[in-house]
Amino acid sequence: RLSALVNSIKDEVWFADTQKRFTLANASALQEFGLAGSNGTIEVEKLATDVEVFRPDGSPRPVGEAPPLRALAGEVVRNQEEIIRTPATGELRYREVSAAPVTDAAGNIIGSVSVVRDITARKQAEQVLRDSERRERERASDLATMLDAVPIPVIVVHGSDARHMTGNRATDELLRIPRSAEVSLSAPP
């Protein structure tokens, strides 16, 4: 039952014993690392050495920072992001790892459990959004530059309540108001 339960989980699930060996890995974990036909145990440090793993900033992650090893030392790791080069495909994948020590009834560490979720699609969507926002800022900057080149006052009213305006350099010189200001465009009482 335990095997069926663990193998039904789409995230990777790994259990490491105190000898720093993975003694249980679900089908998702084994497939991700091209170990589907693997029998027996997998050395945690060897796997961590053989796989290219990077911190979120792109720098190589030292083997000693591997979440299963940190959990074996008593640390709880929550949602740590990492980037790996998947051995099966060579593709870079973004992952989020949580790991915790497993203790016996007396509180002694008998292993660690790690759960790894692939977050590549989320990271790609975030990058698309950042690129879109950057392009929007560039377009706004380009529009402001073009409007400043026009020698006559130009005012652009915007915002859902139409209370914001942006003026070009000629407007600023004529009206002596900041280029971006909140003004009341309604008729006075």
Coordinates of C-alpha atoms in Angstrom, one line a residue:
R1 CA 0.0 0.0 0.0
L2 CA 2.8 2.4 0.9
S3 CA 4.4 1.8 -2.5
A4 CA 1.1 2.4 -4.3
L5 CA 0.5 5.6 -2.3
V6 CA 4.0 7.0 -2.9
N7 CA 4.0 6.1 -6.6
S8 CA 0.6 7.8 -7.1
I9 CA 2.2 11.2 -6.1
K10 CA 3.2 13.2 -9.2
D11 CA 5.9 15.2 -7.3
E12 CA 9.2 13.4 -6.6
V13 CA 9.3 11.7 -3.2
W14 CA 12.7 10.6 -1.8
F15 CA 13.5 8.9 1.5
A16 CA 17.2 8.9 2.6
D17 CA 18.4 6.8 5.5
T18 CA 21.1 7.8 8.1
Q19 CA 23.8 6.2 5.9
K20 CA 23.0 8.9 3.3
R21 CA 21.4 6.5 0.9
F22 CA 18.0 6.9 -0.9
T23 CA 16.2 3.8 0.0
L24 CA 12.9 4.8 -1.4
A25 CA 12.1 7.0 -4.4
N26 CA 8.7 7.1 -6.2
A27 CA 8.3 6.5 -9.9
S28 CA 8.3 10.3 -10.6
A29 CA 11.7 10.7 -9.0
L30 CA 13.2 7.7 -10.7
Q31 CA 11.9 8.8 -14.1
E32 CA 13.2 12.3 -13.7
F33 CA 16.7 11.1 -13.1
G34 CA 16.6 8.2 -15.7
L35 CA 16.8 5.7 -12.9
A36 CA 13.5 3.9 -13.7
G37 CA 15.1 0.4 -13.9
S38 CA 17.3 1.0 -10.8
N39 CA 17.2 -1.5 -8.1
G40 CA 18.6 -1.0 -4.6
T41 CA 19.9 2.1 -3.0
I42 CA 21.2 5.3 -4.5
E43 CA 23.9 7.3 -2.7
V44 CA 22.6 10.8 -1.9
E45 CA 26.0 12.5 -2.3
K46 CA 26.9 10.6 -5.5
L47 CA 23.5 11.6 -7.1
A48 CA 24.0 15.2 -5.9
T49 CA 27.5 15.2 -7.4
D50 CA 26.5 13.6 -10.7
V51 CA 23.6 16.0 -11.4
E52 CA 24.2 19.6 -12.3
V53 CA 22.3 21.6 -9.6
F54 CA 22.2 25.4 -9.4
R55 CA 21.0 27.9 -6.9
P56 CA 18.2 30.3 -8.1
D57 CA 20.9 32.9 -8.9
G58 CA 22.5 30.4 -11.3
S59 CA 25.6 29.6 -9.2
P60 CA 26.5 25.9 -8.7
R61 CA 25.0 24.4 -5.5
P62 CA 27.5 22.6 -3.4
V63 CA 26.7 19.0 -2.6
G64 CA 26.5 19.8 1.2
E65 CA 23.5 22.1 0.5
A66 CA 21.4 19.3 -0.9
P67 CA 18.1 19.4 1.1
P68 CA 18.1 15.6 1.9
L69 CA 21.5 16.0 3.6
R70 CA 20.5 19.1 5.4
A71 CA 17.4 17.3 6.7
L72 CA 19.5 14.4 7.9
A73 CA 21.4 16.9 9.9
G74 CA 18.1 18.0 11.6
E75 CA 17.2 21.0 9.4
V76 CA 13.7 21.5 7.9
V77 CA 13.9 22.9 4.4
R78 CA 10.8 24.5 3.0
N79 CA 10.2 25.4 -0.6
Q80 CA 13.8 25.9 -1.6
E81 CA 14.2 26.7 -5.3
E82 CA 16.8 25.1 -7.4
I83 CA 17.6 24.6 -11.0
I84 CA 18.8 21.2 -12.3
R85 CA 20.0 19.9 -15.6
T86 CA 17.8 16.8 -16.0
P87 CA 20.0 13.8 -16.7
A88 CA 17.3 12.1 -18.8
T89 CA 17.0 15.1 -21.3
G90 CA 19.7 17.6 -20.5
E91 CA 17.0 20.2 -20.1
L92 CA 17.2 22.9 -17.3
R93 CA 14.2 22.5 -15.0
Y94 CA 13.2 24.7 -12.1
R95 CA 12.2 22.9 -8.9
E96 CA 11.0 23.6 -5.4
V97 CA 12.3 21.3 -2.7
S98 CA 11.0 20.6 0.8
A99 CA 12.8 18.2 3.1
A100 CA 12.5 17.2 6.7
P101 CA 14.1 14.8 9.2
V102 CA 12.2 11.6 10.0
T103 CA 12.4 10.6 13.6
D104 CA 11.6 7.6 15.6
A105 CA 9.4 7.5 18.8
A106 CA 12.4 8.7 20.9
G107 CA 13.1 11.7 18.6
N108 CA 16.2 10.2 17.0
I109 CA 16.7 11.0 13.3
I110 CA 16.2 7.8 11.3
G111 CA 16.2 9.4 7.8
S112 CA 14.9 12.3 5.8
V113 CA 12.0 12.7 3.4
S114 CA 12.2 15.1 0.5
V115 CA 9.4 16.2 -1.8
V116 CA 10.3 17.9 -5.1
R117 CA 7.9 19.8 -7.3
D118 CA 8.7 20.9 -10.8
I119 CA 7.9 24.7 -11.1
T120 CA 9.4 25.2 -14.6
A121 CA 6.0 26.3 -16.2
R122 CA 5.4 28.8 -13.4
K123 CA 8.9 30.3 -13.8
Q124 CA 8.5 30.6 -17.6
A125 CA 5.1 32.4 -17.1
E126 CA 6.7 34.8 -14.6
Q127 CA 9.5 35.5 -17.1
V128 CA 6.9 36.2 -19.9
L129 CA 5.1 38.6 -17.5
R130 CA 8.4 40.4 -16.6
D131 CA 9.3 40.7 -20.3
S132 CA 5.8 42.1 -21.1
E133 CA 6.1 44.7 -18.3
R134 CA 9.6 45.7 -19.5
R135 CA 8.3 46.2 -23.0
E136 CA 5.4 48.3 -21.7
R137 CA 7.7 50.5 -19.8
E138 CA 9.9 50.9 -22.9
R139 CA 6.9 51.9 -25.0
A140 CA 5.8 54.4 -22.4
S141 CA 9.3 55.8 -22.3
D142 CA 9.3 56.0 -26.1
L143 CA 5.9 57.8 -26.2
A144 CA 7.1 60.3 -23.6
T145 CA 10.3 61.0 -25.6
M146 CA 8.2 61.5 -28.8
L147 CA 5.7 63.8 -27.0
D148 CA 8.6 65.9 -25.5
A149 CA 9.8 66.5 -29.1
V150 CA 6.4 68.1 -30.0
P151 CA 6.7 71.9 -29.6
I152 CA 3.0 72.4 -28.6
P153 CA 1.5 71.4 -25.3
V154 CA 0.1 67.9 -25.3
I155 CA -1.8 66.4 -22.3
V156 CA -2.7 62.7 -22.1
V157 CA -5.5 61.9 -19.6
H158 CA -5.5 58.3 -18.2
G159 CA -6.5 56.1 -15.3
S160 CA -9.8 54.4 -14.6
D161 CA -11.2 57.6 -13.0
A162 CA -9.6 59.9 -15.7
R163 CA -8.0 61.9 -12.9
H164 CA -4.4 61.4 -14.0
M165 CA -2.7 63.3 -16.7
T166 CA 0.7 63.3 -18.3
G167 CA 2.0 66.3 -20.2
N168 CA 4.9 66.9 -22.5
R169 CA 7.7 69.4 -21.9
A170 CA 5.8 72.2 -23.6
T171 CA 2.8 71.6 -21.3
D172 CA 5.1 71.7 -18.3
E173 CA 6.6 75.0 -19.5
L174 CA 3.2 76.6 -20.2
L175 CA 1.2 75.5 -17.2
R176 CA 4.1 75.1 -14.7
I177 CA 2.7 71.8 -13.3
P178 CA 4.6 68.5 -13.0
R179 CA 4.4 66.2 -16.0
S180 CA 2.5 63.5 -14.1
A181 CA 0.0 64.9 -11.6
E182 CA -3.4 64.1 -10.2
V183 CA -5.8 66.8 -11.1
S184 CA -9.6 67.3 -10.9
L185 CA -11.0 67.4 -14.4
S186 CA -14.6 67.9 -13.2
A187 CA -16.3 71.3 -13.4
P188 CA -15.9 73.5 -10.3
P189 CA -19.0 73.7 -8.1

